[in-house]
Amino acid sequence: MISTKGKSIAAISKDIAEGFITVNPLFLKPFDQETLKTLHHQIQKLQVQIRSEKFPFNDTNAIRLRNTRLQRLHNALFVIKNFARERGLKHLFI
């Protein structure tokens, strides 16, 4: 598995969901094409995993946490796509 700075891409995507890592162009700058593609794929996988968990109907704090995690992942995907488009790598995510 591809890793950066001693962390696997799966661990990075989980940290993004938990709010420990903020995805911005400075964070993405050292990544090459393949790592960006792998990170994008791993974030999508984590989104599906979170959505497949049983929905906590009566627990408002759990609902809020779930939605916050999904929002962070969605925003990360958005930043990654725009970063790739600016670098001329838009073909990676089509």
N, CA, C and O atoms as a CHARMM CRD file, in Angstrom:
* protein
*
  376
    1    1 MET  N      0.83400  -1.17600   0.00000 PROA 1      0.00000
    2    1 MET  CA     0.00000   0.00000   0.00000 PROA 1      0.00000
    3    1 MET  C      0.87900   1.23900   0.00000 PROA 1      0.00000
    4    1 MET  O      1.92200   1.27100   0.65300 PROA 1      0.00000
    5    2 ILE  N      0.45900   2.24300  -0.72500 PROA 2      0.00000
    6    2 ILE  CA     1.18300   3.49800  -0.80500 PROA 2      0.00000
    7    2 ILE  C      1.08000   4.22800   0.53400 PROA 2      0.00000
    8    2 ILE  O      0.01600   4.24900   1.15200 PROA 2      0.00000
    9    3 SER  N      2.16900   4.81500   0.97300 PROA 3      0.00000
   10    3 SER  CA     2.12900   5.57000   2.22300 PROA 3      0.00000
   11    3 SER  C      2.88200   6.87900   2.05000 PROA 3      0.00000
   12    3 SER  O      3.75500   7.00600   1.19100 PROA 3      0.00000
   13    4 THR  N      2.52800   7.83800   2.87600 PROA 4      0.00000
   14    4 THR  CA     3.23100   9.10300   2.86700 PROA 4      0.00000
   15    4 THR  C      3.53800   9.48100   4.30300 PROA 4      0.00000
   16    4 THR  O      2.68200   9.39300   5.18300 PROA 4      0.00000
   17    5 LYS  N      4.75600   9.89600   4.52200 PROA 5      0.00000
   18    5 LYS  CA     5.20500  10.30500   5.85100 PROA 5      0.00000
   19    5 LYS  C      4.91100   9.23400   6.90800 PROA 5      0.00000
   20    5 LYS  O      4.55300   9.55700   8.04000 PROA 5      0.00000
   21    6 GLY  N      5.06300   7.97000   6.53700 PROA 6      0.00000
   22    6 GLY  CA     4.88200   6.89000   7.48900 PROA 6      0.00000
   23    6 GLY  C      3.45000   6.45200   7.70700 PROA 6      0.00000
   24    6 GLY  O      3.20500   5.55400   8.51300 PROA 6      0.00000
   25    7 LYS  N      2.49700   7.05600   7.01600 PROA 7      0.00000
   26    7 LYS  CA     1.08600   6.68800   7.18200 PROA 7      0.00000
   27    7 LYS  C      0.55800   6.12400   5.87300 PROA 7      0.00000
   28    7 LYS  O      0.92900   6.58000   4.79100 PROA 7      0.00000
   29    8 SER  N     -0.29600   5.14600   5.98300 PROA 8      0.00000
   30    8 SER  CA    -0.91600   4.59800   4.77800 PROA 8      0.00000
   31    8 SER  C     -2.01400   5.54400   4.30900 PROA 8      0.00000
   32    8 SER  O     -2.48200   6.39800   5.06200 PROA 8      0.00000
   33    9 ILE  N     -2.40800   5.38100   3.07500 PROA 9      0.00000
   34    9 ILE  CA    -3.48100   6.21100   2.50400 PROA 9      0.00000
   35    9 ILE  C     -4.79200   5.94800   3.23700 PROA 9      0.00000
   36    9 ILE  O     -5.59000   6.86800   3.41400 PROA 9      0.00000
   37   10 ALA  N     -5.02700   4.71300   3.66400 PROA 10     0.00000
   38   10 ALA  CA    -6.24500   4.39900   4.41900 PROA 10     0.00000
   39   10 ALA  C     -6.26800   5.16100   5.73700 PROA 10     0.00000
   40   10 ALA  O     -7.31100   5.68200   6.13400 PROA 10     0.00000
   41   11 ALA  N     -5.13000   5.23200   6.41700 PROA 11     0.00000
   42   11 ALA  CA    -5.04600   5.96400   7.68400 PROA 11     0.00000
   43   11 ALA  C     -5.23800   7.46100   7.45400 PROA 11     0.00000
   44   11 ALA  O     -5.87400   8.13700   8.26200 PROA 11     0.00000
   45   12 ILE  N     -4.69400   7.97800   6.36000 PROA 12     0.00000
   46   12 ILE  CA    -4.86400   9.39400   6.03700 PROA 12     0.00000
   47   12 ILE  C     -6.33300   9.70700   5.78700 PROA 12     0.00000
   48   12 ILE  O     -6.83500  10.72900   6.25400 PROA 12     0.00000
   49   13 SER  N     -7.03100   8.83600   5.05200 PROA 13     0.00000
   50   13 SER  CA    -8.44400   9.09600   4.77600 PROA 13     0.00000
   51   13 SER  C     -9.28800   9.03800   6.05400 PROA 13     0.00000
   52   13 SER  O    -10.24500   9.79800   6.19800 PROA 13     0.00000
   53   14 LYS  N     -8.93700   8.14400   6.97700 PROA 14     0.00000
   54   14 LYS  CA    -9.64700   8.10200   8.25600 PROA 14     0.00000
   55   14 LYS  C     -9.36700   9.35600   9.07200 PROA 14     0.00000
   56   14 LYS  O    -10.26400   9.87800   9.73400 PROA 14     0.00000
   57   15 ASP  N     -8.13400   9.84100   9.03100 PROA 15     0.00000
   58   15 ASP  CA    -7.79600  11.08000   9.72700 PROA 15     0.00000
   59   15 ASP  C     -8.52900  12.27800   9.13500 PROA 15     0.00000
   60   15 ASP  O     -8.90900  13.19500   9.86300 PROA 15     0.00000
   61   16 ILE  N     -8.72600  12.27500   7.83100 PROA 16     0.00000
   62   16 ILE  CA    -9.50400  13.33900   7.18100 PROA 16     0.00000
   63   16 ILE  C    -10.93800  13.30200   7.68900 PROA 16     0.00000
   64   16 ILE  O    -11.50900  14.34200   8.01500 PROA 16     0.00000
   65   17 ALA  N    -11.52200  12.10900   7.75900 PROA 17     0.00000
   66   17 ALA  CA   -12.90200  11.96900   8.22600 PROA 17     0.00000
   67   17 ALA  C    -13.05500  12.42600   9.67100 PROA 17     0.00000
   68   17 ALA  O    -14.08000  13.00100  10.03600 PROA 17     0.00000
   69   18 GLU  N    -12.04200  12.17400  10.49500 PROA 18     0.00000
   70   18 GLU  CA   -12.11200  12.54500  11.90800 PROA 18     0.00000
   71   18 GLU  C    -11.73800  14.00200  12.15100 PROA 18     0.00000
   72   18 GLU  O    -11.93700  14.51400  13.25300 PROA 18     0.00000
   73   19 GLY  N    -11.20100  14.67300  11.14500 PROA 19     0.00000
   74   19 GLY  CA   -10.87000  16.08100  11.28000 PROA 19     0.00000
   75   19 GLY  C     -9.44800  16.34700  11.72400 PROA 19     0.00000
   76   19 GLY  O     -9.11600  17.49300  12.02800 PROA 19     0.00000
   77   20 PHE  N     -8.59300  15.33700  11.77500 PROA 20     0.00000
   78   20 PHE  CA    -7.20200  15.52200  12.16800 PROA 20     0.00000
   79   20 PHE  C     -6.36000  16.10100  11.04500 PROA 20     0.00000
   80   20 PHE  O     -5.33700  16.73800  11.29900 PROA 20     0.00000
   81   21 ILE  N     -6.78600  15.88200   9.79500 PROA 21     0.00000
   82   21 ILE  CA    -6.08500  16.40200   8.62100 PROA 21     0.00000
   83   21 ILE  C     -7.07100  17.22900   7.81300 PROA 21     0.00000
   84   21 ILE  O     -8.19600  16.80300   7.55500 PROA 21     0.00000
   85   22 THR  N     -6.63300  18.41400   7.41800 PROA 22     0.00000
   86   22 THR  CA    -7.42900  19.26000   6.54200 PROA 22     0.00000
   87   22 THR  C     -6.81600  19.19300   5.15400 PROA 22     0.00000
   88   22 THR  O     -5.61800  19.42100   4.98400 PROA 22     0.00000
   89   23 VAL  N     -7.63900  18.88100   4.16800 PROA 23     0.00000
   90   23 VAL  CA    -7.14400  18.76500   2.80400 PROA 23     0.00000
   91   23 VAL  C     -7.20300  20.14100   2.14700 PROA 23     0.00000
   92   23 VAL  O     -8.26100  20.76400   2.06100 PROA 23     0.00000
   93   24 ASN  N     -6.04600  20.59400   1.68900 PROA 24     0.00000
   94   24 ASN  CA    -5.94100  21.84300   0.94900 PROA 24     0.00000
   95   24 ASN  C     -4.82500  21.68400  -0.07600 PROA 24     0.00000
   96   24 ASN  O     -4.09900  20.69000  -0.03600 PROA 24     0.00000
   97   25 PRO  N     -4.66900  22.63400  -0.99100 PROA 25     0.00000
   98   25 PRO  CA    -3.63000  22.47200  -2.01500 PROA 25     0.00000
   99   25 PRO  C     -2.21500  22.31100  -1.45700 PROA 25     0.00000
  100   25 PRO  O     -1.40100  21.60800  -2.05600 PROA 25     0.00000
  101   26 LEU  N     -1.90600  22.94000  -0.33200 PROA 26     0.00000
  102   26 LEU  CA    -0.57100  22.76800   0.25200 PROA 26     0.00000
  103   26 LEU  C     -0.35800  21.35000   0.75300 PROA 26     0.00000
  104   26 LEU  O      0.74500  20.81200   0.65800 PROA 26     0.00000
  105   27 PHE  N     -1.41200  20.74400   1.28700 PROA 27     0.00000
  106   27 PHE  CA    -1.32700  19.35800   1.75100 PROA 27     0.00000
  107   27 PHE  C     -1.13800  18.40900   0.56800 PROA 27     0.00000
  108   27 PHE  O     -0.40800  17.42400   0.67800 PROA 27     0.00000
  109   28 LEU  N     -1.78900  18.69900  -0.56500 PROA 28     0.00000
  110   28 LEU  CA    -1.76700  17.80900  -1.72200 PROA 28     0.00000
  111   28 LEU  C     -0.53900  17.99800  -2.61300 PROA 28     0.00000
  112   28 LEU  O     -0.24000  17.13300  -3.43600 PROA 28     0.00000
  113   29 LYS  N      0.16700  19.10100  -2.46400 PROA 29     0.00000
  114   29 LYS  CA     1.26100  19.43200  -3.36400 PROA 29     0.00000
  115   29 LYS  C      2.33200  18.34100  -3.49800 PROA 29     0.00000
  116   29 LYS  O      2.77000  18.08000  -4.61800 PROA 29     0.00000
  117   30 PRO  N      2.77200  17.69800  -2.42400 PROA 30     0.00000
  118   30 PRO  CA     3.83000  16.68700  -2.59600 PROA 30     0.00000
  119   30 PRO  C      3.34500  15.35800  -3.19400 PROA 30     0.00000
  120   30 PRO  O      4.16800  14.49800  -3.50900 PROA 30     0.00000
  121   31 PHE  N      2.04100  15.17600  -3.35400 PROA 31     0.00000
  122   31 PHE  CA     1.52200  13.90700  -3.86000 PROA 31     0.00000
  123   31 PHE  C      1.68600  13.81800  -5.36900 PROA 31     0.00000
  124   31 PHE  O      1.48600  14.80100  -6.08200 PROA 31     0.00000
  125   32 ASP  N      2.04900  12.64300  -5.85000 PROA 32     0.00000
  126   32 ASP  CA     2.11200  12.41800  -7.28900 PROA 32     0.00000
  127   32 ASP  C      0.73600  11.96100  -7.79100 PROA 32     0.00000
  128   32 ASP  O     -0.20600  11.82300  -7.01100 PROA 32     0.00000
  129   33 GLN  N      0.63800  11.73100  -9.09400 PROA 33     0.00000
  130   33 GLN  CA    -0.64600  11.37600  -9.71100 PROA 33     0.00000
  131   33 GLN  C     -1.24500  10.10900  -9.11500 PROA 33     0.00000
  132   33 GLN  O     -2.43200  10.06300  -8.79100 PROA 33     0.00000
  133   34 GLU  N     -0.42500   9.09800  -8.97700 PROA 34     0.00000
  134   34 GLU  CA    -0.92100   7.81100  -8.48700 PROA 34     0.00000
  135   34 GLU  C     -1.39400   7.91100  -7.03300 PROA 34     0.00000
  136   34 GLU  O     -2.39900   7.30400  -6.66200 PROA 34     0.00000
  137   35 THR  N     -0.68100   8.66400  -6.22600 PROA 35     0.00000
  138   35 THR  CA    -1.08400   8.82600  -4.82700 PROA 35     0.00000
  139   35 THR  C     -2.38400   9.60700  -4.72400 PROA 35     0.00000
  140   35 THR  O     -3.24400   9.28100  -3.90600 PROA 35     0.00000
  141   36 LEU  N     -2.53200  10.64000  -5.55400 PROA 36     0.00000
  142   36 LEU  CA    -3.79400  11.39400  -5.56900 PROA 36     0.00000
  143   36 LEU  C     -4.96200  10.49700  -5.95100 PROA 36     0.00000
  144   36 LEU  O     -6.02900  10.55000  -5.34100 PROA 36     0.00000
  145   37 LYS  N     -4.74500   9.68000  -6.96100 PROA 37     0.00000
  146   37 LYS  CA    -5.79900   8.77800  -7.41400 PROA 37     0.00000
  147   37 LYS  C     -6.15200   7.76500  -6.31900 PROA 37     0.00000
  148   37 LYS  O     -7.32600   7.47100  -6.09500 PROA 37     0.00000
  149   38 THR  N     -5.14000   7.24100  -5.64600 PROA 38     0.00000
  150   38 THR  CA    -5.36700   6.28100  -4.57500 PROA 38     0.00000
  151   38 THR  C     -6.08600   6.93000  -3.39600 PROA 38     0.00000
  152   38 THR  O     -6.98800   6.32800  -2.81300 PROA 38     0.00000
  153   39 LEU  N     -5.69600   8.14400  -3.04500 PROA 39     0.00000
  154   39 LEU  CA    -6.35600   8.86800  -1.95800 PROA 39     0.00000
  155   39 LEU  C     -7.81300   9.13600  -2.30400 PROA 39     0.00000
  156   39 LEU  O     -8.69700   8.96600  -1.46400 PROA 39     0.00000
  157   40 HSD  N     -8.06200   9.54800  -3.52400 PROA 40     0.00000
  158   40 HSD  CA    -9.43200   9.79900  -3.97900 PROA 40     0.00000
  159   40 HSD  C    -10.27300   8.52900  -3.87200 PROA 40     0.00000
  160   40 HSD  O    -11.40400   8.56500  -3.38600 PROA 40     0.00000
  161   41 HSD  N     -9.72600   7.42800  -4.32100 PROA 41     0.00000
  162   41 HSD  CA   -10.43600   6.14400  -4.27000 PROA 41     0.00000
  163   41 HSD  C    -10.69100   5.70900  -2.83100 PROA 41     0.00000
  164   41 HSD  O    -11.77200   5.21500  -2.51000 PROA 41     0.00000
  165   42 GLN  N     -9.69800   5.89100  -1.96700 PROA 42     0.00000
  166   42 GLN  CA    -9.83500   5.47500  -0.56800 PROA 42     0.00000
  167   42 GLN  C    -10.87800   6.31800   0.15800 PROA 42     0.00000
  168   42 GLN  O    -11.62400   5.79700   0.98700 PROA 42     0.00000
  169   43 ILE  N    -10.94000   7.61100  -0.14300 PROA 43     0.00000
  170   43 ILE  CA   -11.94700   8.47400   0.47200 PROA 43     0.00000
  171   43 ILE  C    -13.34700   8.05600   0.01900 PROA 43     0.00000
  172   43 ILE  O    -14.27600   8.02900   0.82600 PROA 43     0.00000
  173   44 GLN  N    -13.50100   7.73100  -1.26100 PROA 44     0.00000
  174   44 GLN  CA   -14.79500   7.24800  -1.74800 PROA 44     0.00000
  175   44 GLN  C    -15.18900   5.95400  -1.05200 PROA 44     0.00000
  176   44 GLN  O    -16.35200   5.76800  -0.69400 PROA 44     0.00000
  177   45 LYS  N    -14.22400   5.05700  -0.85800 PROA 45     0.00000
  178   45 LYS  CA   -14.48600   3.79900  -0.15700 PROA 45     0.00000
  179   45 LYS  C    -14.94100   4.04300   1.27900 PROA 45     0.00000
  180   45 LYS  O    -15.86200   3.38500   1.76200 PROA 45     0.00000
  181   46 LEU  N    -14.29800   4.98300   1.95400 PROA 46     0.00000
  182   46 LEU  CA   -14.66000   5.30900   3.32500 PROA 46     0.00000
  183   46 LEU  C    -16.04600   5.93900   3.39700 PROA 46     0.00000
  184   46 LEU  O    -16.79100   5.68900   4.34400 PROA 46     0.00000
  185   47 GLN  N    -16.39600   6.75100   2.41000 PROA 47     0.00000
  186   47 GLN  CA   -17.74900   7.31800   2.36000 PROA 47     0.00000
  187   47 GLN  C    -18.79400   6.21500   2.27400 PROA 47     0.00000
  188   47 GLN  O    -19.79500   6.25000   2.99000 PROA 47     0.00000
  189   48 VAL  N    -18.57100   5.25300   1.41600 PROA 48     0.00000
  190   48 VAL  CA   -19.50200   4.13400   1.26700 PROA 48     0.00000
  191   48 VAL  C    -19.59400   3.34600   2.56900 PROA 48     0.00000
  192   48 VAL  O    -20.68000   2.92900   2.97200 PROA 48     0.00000
  193   49 GLN  N    -18.46900   3.14400   3.21800 PROA 49     0.00000
  194   49 GLN  CA   -18.44100   2.40900   4.48300 PROA 49     0.00000
  195   49 GLN  C    -19.24400   3.14100   5.55600 PROA 49     0.00000
  196   49 GLN  O    -20.00600   2.51000   6.28900 PROA 49     0.00000
  197   50 ILE  N    -19.08500   4.45200   5.65900 PROA 50     0.00000
  198   50 ILE  CA   -19.82800   5.22800   6.66100 PROA 50     0.00000
  199   50 ILE  C    -21.31700   5.21200   6.35300 PROA 50     0.00000
  200   50 ILE  O    -22.14300   5.09100   7.25700 PROA 50     0.00000
  201   51 ARG  N    -21.65600   5.33400   5.08400 PROA 51     0.00000
  202   51 ARG  CA   -23.07400   5.32100   4.70600 PROA 51     0.00000
  203   51 ARG  C    -23.72300   3.96500   4.91800 PROA 51     0.00000
  204   51 ARG  O    -24.93400   3.88300   5.12100 PROA 51     0.00000
  205   52 SER  N    -22.93400   2.90300   4.87400 PROA 52     0.00000
  206   52 SER  CA   -23.49600   1.55900   5.02900 PROA 52     0.00000
  207   52 SER  C    -23.71800   1.17800   6.48900 PROA 52     0.00000
  208   52 SER  O    -24.40600   0.19900   6.78000 PROA 52     0.00000
  209   53 GLU  N    -23.13900   1.94600   7.40500 PROA 53     0.00000
  210   53 GLU  CA   -23.35600   1.66600   8.82400 PROA 53     0.00000
  211   53 GLU  C    -24.80900   1.94100   9.18600 PROA 53     0.00000
  212   53 GLU  O    -25.47100   2.76700   8.55700 PROA 53     0.00000
  213   54 LYS  N    -25.29300   1.25000  10.19300 PROA 54     0.00000
  214   54 LYS  CA   -26.67200   1.42900  10.62400 PROA 54     0.00000
  215   54 LYS  C    -26.89700   2.87600  11.07500 PROA 54     0.00000
  216   54 LYS  O    -26.10200   3.42900  11.83500 PROA 54     0.00000
  217   55 PHE  N    -27.98600   3.47700  10.59800 PROA 55     0.00000
  218   55 PHE  CA   -28.25800   4.87600  10.91600 PROA 55     0.00000
  219   55 PHE  C    -28.76000   4.99800  12.35500 PROA 55     0.00000
  220   55 PHE  O    -29.67400   4.27400  12.74800 PROA 55     0.00000
  221   56 PRO  N    -28.17800   5.90200  13.14500 PROA 56     0.00000
  222   56 PRO  CA   -28.58000   6.06500  14.55600 PROA 56     0.00000
  223   56 PRO  C    -29.78600   7.00800  14.69200 PROA 56     0.00000
  224   56 PRO  O    -29.61600   8.20400  14.93100 PROA 56     0.00000
  225   57 PHE  N    -30.98900   6.47200  14.54200 PROA 57     0.00000
  226   57 PHE  CA   -32.19100   7.29800  14.47900 PROA 57     0.00000
  227   57 PHE  C    -32.44400   8.12600  15.73600 PROA 57     0.00000
  228   57 PHE  O    -32.84500   9.28500  15.62300 PROA 57     0.00000
  229   58 ASN  N    -32.22800   7.58200  16.91100 PROA 58     0.00000
  230   58 ASN  CA   -32.59200   8.27900  18.14300 PROA 58     0.00000
  231   58 ASN  C    -31.43700   9.00300  18.81400 PROA 58     0.00000
  232   58 ASN  O    -31.62900   9.61600  19.86400 PROA 58     0.00000
  233   59 ASP  N    -30.27100   8.95000  18.25000 PROA 59     0.00000
  234   59 ASP  CA   -29.09100   9.55300  18.85700 PROA 59     0.00000
  235   59 ASP  C    -28.62700  10.74600  18.02200 PROA 59     0.00000
  236   59 ASP  O    -27.94700  10.58000  17.01000 PROA 59     0.00000
  237   60 THR  N    -29.00300  11.94700  18.45500 PROA 60     0.00000
  238   60 THR  CA   -28.68700  13.14000  17.66700 PROA 60     0.00000
  239   60 THR  C    -27.18600  13.41300  17.58400 PROA 60     0.00000
  240   60 THR  O    -26.70500  13.89900  16.56000 PROA 60     0.00000
  241   61 ASN  N    -26.44900  13.10800  18.63700 PROA 61     0.00000
  242   61 ASN  CA   -24.99600  13.31900  18.59500 PROA 61     0.00000
  243   61 ASN  C    -24.32700  12.38200  17.59400 PROA 61     0.00000
  244   61 ASN  O    -23.40700  12.78800  16.88400 PROA 61     0.00000
  245   62 ALA  N    -24.78000  11.14000  17.53400 PROA 62     0.00000
  246   62 ALA  CA   -24.22100  10.18500  16.57400 PROA 62     0.00000
  247   62 ALA  C    -24.57200  10.58800  15.13800 PROA 62     0.00000
  248   62 ALA  O    -23.75500  10.42900  14.23100 PROA 62     0.00000
  249   63 ILE  N    -25.77600  11.10300  14.93700 PROA 63     0.00000
  250   63 ILE  CA   -26.17500  11.57900  13.60700 PROA 63     0.00000
  251   63 ILE  C    -25.29300  12.74800  13.19000 PROA 63     0.00000
  252   63 ILE  O    -24.82200  12.81600  12.05400 PROA 63     0.00000
  253   64 ARG  N    -25.07900  13.66300  14.12600 PROA 64     0.00000
  254   64 ARG  CA   -24.24300  14.83100  13.83800 PROA 64     0.00000
  255   64 ARG  C    -22.82100  14.41000  13.51100 PROA 64     0.00000
  256   64 ARG  O    -22.22900  14.93600  12.56800 PROA 64     0.00000
  257   65 LEU  N    -22.25800  13.47400  14.26500 PROA 65     0.00000
  258   65 LEU  CA   -20.90400  12.98300  14.01700 PROA 65     0.00000
  259   65 LEU  C    -20.81300  12.31400  12.64300 PROA 65     0.00000
  260   65 LEU  O    -19.86000  12.54100  11.89800 PROA 65     0.00000
  261   66 ARG  N    -21.79800  11.50000  12.31900 PROA 66     0.00000
  262   66 ARG  CA   -21.82000  10.81200  11.02100 PROA 66     0.00000
  263   66 ARG  C    -21.85300  11.82500   9.87900 PROA 66     0.00000
  264   66 ARG  O    -21.09800  11.70900   8.91300 PROA 66     0.00000
  265   67 ASN  N    -22.72700  12.80900   9.99800 PROA 67     0.00000
  266   67 ASN  CA   -22.85700  13.80700   8.93800 PROA 67     0.00000
  267   67 ASN  C    -21.61100  14.68300   8.82200 PROA 67     0.00000
  268   67 ASN  O    -21.22900  15.07900   7.72100 PROA 67     0.00000
  269   68 THR  N    -20.99000  14.98100   9.93800 PROA 68     0.00000
  270   68 THR  CA   -19.75800  15.77300   9.91900 PROA 68     0.00000
  271   68 THR  C    -18.64300  15.01200   9.21900 PROA 68     0.00000
  272   68 THR  O    -17.89800  15.58700   8.42600 PROA 68     0.00000
  273   69 ARG  N    -18.52500  13.72200   9.50900 PROA 69     0.00000
  274   69 ARG  CA   -17.51000  12.89900   8.84700 PROA 69     0.00000
  275   69 ARG  C    -17.75100  12.84000   7.34200 PROA 69     0.00000
  276   69 ARG  O    -16.81500  12.96800   6.55300 PROA 69     0.00000
  277   70 LEU  N    -19.00700  12.64600   6.94700 PROA 70     0.00000
  278   70 LEU  CA   -19.33100  12.60200   5.52100 PROA 70     0.00000
  279   70 LEU  C    -19.05200  13.94400   4.84600 PROA 70     0.00000
  280   70 LEU  O    -18.58400  13.98300   3.70900 PROA 70     0.00000
  281   71 GLN  N    -19.33600  15.02800   5.53700 PROA 71     0.00000
  282   71 GLN  CA   -19.08800  16.35200   4.97600 PROA 71     0.00000
  283   71 GLN  C    -17.59100  16.59200   4.78500 PROA 71     0.00000
  284   71 GLN  O    -17.18100  17.13400   3.75900 PROA 71     0.00000
  285   72 ARG  N    -16.77400  16.19600   5.75500 PROA 72     0.00000
  286   72 ARG  CA   -15.32800  16.35400   5.62000 PROA 72     0.00000
  287   72 ARG  C    -14.79700  15.56000   4.42600 PROA 72     0.00000
  288   72 ARG  O    -13.95400  16.04900   3.67400 PROA 72     0.00000
  289   73 LEU  N    -15.28900  14.34600   4.26000 PROA 73     0.00000
  290   73 LEU  CA   -14.84300  13.52300   3.13700 PROA 73     0.00000
  291   73 LEU  C    -15.28600  14.11600   1.80700 PROA 73     0.00000
  292   73 LEU  O    -14.52200  14.13200   0.84100 PROA 73     0.00000
  293   74 HSD  N    -16.51600  14.60000   1.76100 PROA 74     0.00000
  294   74 HSD  CA   -17.01800  15.21900   0.52700 PROA 74     0.00000
  295   74 HSD  C    -16.18200  16.45300   0.16800 PROA 74     0.00000
  296   74 HSD  O    -15.80400  16.63600  -0.98900 PROA 74     0.00000
  297   75 ASN  N    -15.90000  17.29300   1.16100 PROA 75     0.00000
  298   75 ASN  CA   -15.08900  18.47900   0.90800 PROA 75     0.00000
  299   75 ASN  C    -13.68000  18.10500   0.45400 PROA 75     0.00000
  300   75 ASN  O    -13.10600  18.77600  -0.40300 PROA 75     0.00000
  301   76 ALA  N    -13.12300  17.04200   1.02200 PROA 76     0.00000
  302   76 ALA  CA   -11.79200  16.58800   0.62000 PROA 76     0.00000
  303   76 ALA  C    -11.79900  16.13600  -0.83800 PROA 76     0.00000
  304   76 ALA  O    -10.87600  16.45200  -1.58800 PROA 76     0.00000
  305   77 LEU  N    -12.82600  15.40500  -1.24200 PROA 77     0.00000
  306   77 LEU  CA   -12.93100  14.98100  -2.64100 PROA 77     0.00000
  307   77 LEU  C    -13.02600  16.18000  -3.56900 PROA 77     0.00000
  308   77 LEU  O    -12.41700  16.19900  -4.63800 PROA 77     0.00000
  309   78 PHE  N    -13.78900  17.17300  -3.15800 PROA 78     0.00000
  310   78 PHE  CA   -13.96200  18.38500  -3.94900 PROA 78     0.00000
  311   78 PHE  C    -12.62200  19.10300  -4.13000 PROA 78     0.00000
  312   78 PHE  O    -12.29600  19.54000  -5.23300 PROA 78     0.00000
  313   79 VAL  N    -11.85800  19.22400  -3.06200 PROA 79     0.00000
  314   79 VAL  CA   -10.55700  19.89100  -3.13300 PROA 79     0.00000
  315   79 VAL  C     -9.58900  19.08500  -3.99700 PROA 79     0.00000
  316   79 VAL  O     -8.83900  19.65800  -4.78700 PROA 79     0.00000
  317   80 ILE  N     -9.60100  17.77600  -3.85300 PROA 80     0.00000
  318   80 ILE  CA    -8.71200  16.92400  -4.65200 PROA 80     0.00000
  319   80 ILE  C     -9.03800  17.05100  -6.13500 PROA 80     0.00000
  320   80 ILE  O     -8.13200  17.17900  -6.95800 PROA 80     0.00000
  321   81 LYS  N    -10.31600  17.01700  -6.48200 PROA 81     0.00000
  322   81 LYS  CA   -10.71300  17.14500  -7.89300 PROA 81     0.00000
  323   81 LYS  C    -10.29300  18.49100  -8.47000 PROA 81     0.00000
  324   81 LYS  O     -9.77500  18.55400  -9.58500 PROA 81     0.00000
  325   82 ASN  N    -10.51400  19.56800  -7.71900 PROA 82     0.00000
  326   82 ASN  CA   -10.12300  20.88700  -8.21100 PROA 82     0.00000
  327   82 ASN  C     -8.61000  21.03600  -8.29400 PROA 82     0.00000
  328   82 ASN  O     -8.10300  21.66600  -9.22200 PROA 82     0.00000
  329   83 PHE  N     -7.88900  20.47100  -7.34500 PROA 83     0.00000
  330   83 PHE  CA    -6.42900  20.50500  -7.37700 PROA 83     0.00000
  331   83 PHE  C     -5.91200  19.76200  -8.61000 PROA 83     0.00000
  332   83 PHE  O     -5.00400  20.24100  -9.28800 PROA 83     0.00000
  333   84 ALA  N     -6.47900  18.61200  -8.89600 PROA 84     0.00000
  334   84 ALA  CA    -6.06800  17.83400 -10.06700 PROA 84     0.00000
  335   84 ALA  C     -6.40400  18.57900 -11.35700 PROA 84     0.00000
  336   84 ALA  O     -5.62400  18.56200 -12.30900 PROA 84     0.00000
  337   85 ARG  N     -7.55400  19.22600 -11.38700 PROA 85     0.00000
  338   85 ARG  CA    -7.95400  19.97800 -12.58200 PROA 85     0.00000
  339   85 ARG  C     -6.98200  21.13100 -12.82900 PROA 85     0.00000
  340   85 ARG  O     -6.61000  21.38900 -13.97300 PROA 85     0.00000
  341   86 GLU  N     -6.57300  21.81900 -11.77800 PROA 86     0.00000
  342   86 GLU  CA    -5.63200  22.93100 -11.91800 PROA 86     0.00000
  343   86 GLU  C     -4.26200  22.47100 -12.39400 PROA 86     0.00000
  344   86 GLU  O     -3.56600  23.20200 -13.09900 PROA 86     0.00000
  345   87 ARG  N     -3.88100  21.28100 -12.01500 PROA 87     0.00000
  346   87 ARG  CA    -2.58600  20.72500 -12.43200 PROA 87     0.00000
  347   87 ARG  C     -2.66600  20.01000 -13.78100 PROA 87     0.00000
  348   87 ARG  O     -1.66700  19.48100 -14.26700 PROA 87     0.00000
  349   88 GLY  N     -3.84900  19.99600 -14.38100 PROA 88     0.00000
  350   88 GLY  CA    -4.02100  19.33800 -15.67400 PROA 88     0.00000
  351   88 GLY  C     -4.14100  17.83000 -15.56500 PROA 88     0.00000
  352   88 GLY  O     -3.79100  17.11000 -16.50000 PROA 88     0.00000
  353   89 LEU  N     -4.63500  17.34400 -14.42800 PROA 89     0.00000
  354   89 LEU  CA    -4.76200  15.89900 -14.18700 PROA 89     0.00000
  355   89 LEU  C     -6.22500  15.47200 -14.12700 PROA 89     0.00000
  356   89 LEU  O     -6.54500  14.46200 -13.50000 PROA 89     0.00000
  357   90 LYS  N     -7.11000  16.21900 -14.76400 PROA 90     0.00000
  358   90 LYS  CA    -8.53800  15.93000 -14.63200 PROA 90     0.00000
  359   90 LYS  C     -8.90900  14.55800 -15.15700 PROA 90     0.00000
  360   90 LYS  O     -9.95400  14.02300 -14.78400 PROA 90     0.00000
  361   91 HSD  N     -8.09000  13.97700 -16.00600 PROA 91     0.00000
  362   91 HSD  CA    -8.38500  12.64700 -16.54400 PROA 91     0.00000
  363   91 HSD  C     -8.30600  11.54700 -15.48400 PROA 91     0.00000
  364   91 HSD  O     -8.76900  10.43100 -15.72000 PROA 91     0.00000
  365   92 LEU  N     -7.72900  11.84800 -14.32600 PROA 92     0.00000
  366   92 LEU  CA    -7.57900  10.84700 -13.28200 PROA 92     0.00000
  367   92 LEU  C     -8.91500  10.41000 -12.68000 PROA 92     0.00000
  368   92 LEU  O     -9.05300   9.26200 -12.25800 PROA 92     0.00000
  369   93 PHE  N     -9.89000  11.30300 -12.63700 PROA 93     0.00000
  370   93 PHE  CA   -11.11900  11.03300 -11.90000 PROA 93     0.00000
  371   93 PHE  C    -12.34800  10.91600 -12.77500 PROA 93     0.00000
  372   93 PHE  O    -13.46900  10.98900 -12.27100 PROA 93     0.00000
  373   94 ILE  N    -12.17100  10.74000 -14.04200 PROA 94     0.00000
  374   94 ILE  CA   -13.32800  10.61100 -14.93100 PROA 94     0.00000
  375   94 ILE  C    -13.75200   9.17600 -15.03500 PROA 94     0.00000
  376   94 ILE  O    -14.71200   8.86600 -15.74100 PROA 94     0.00000
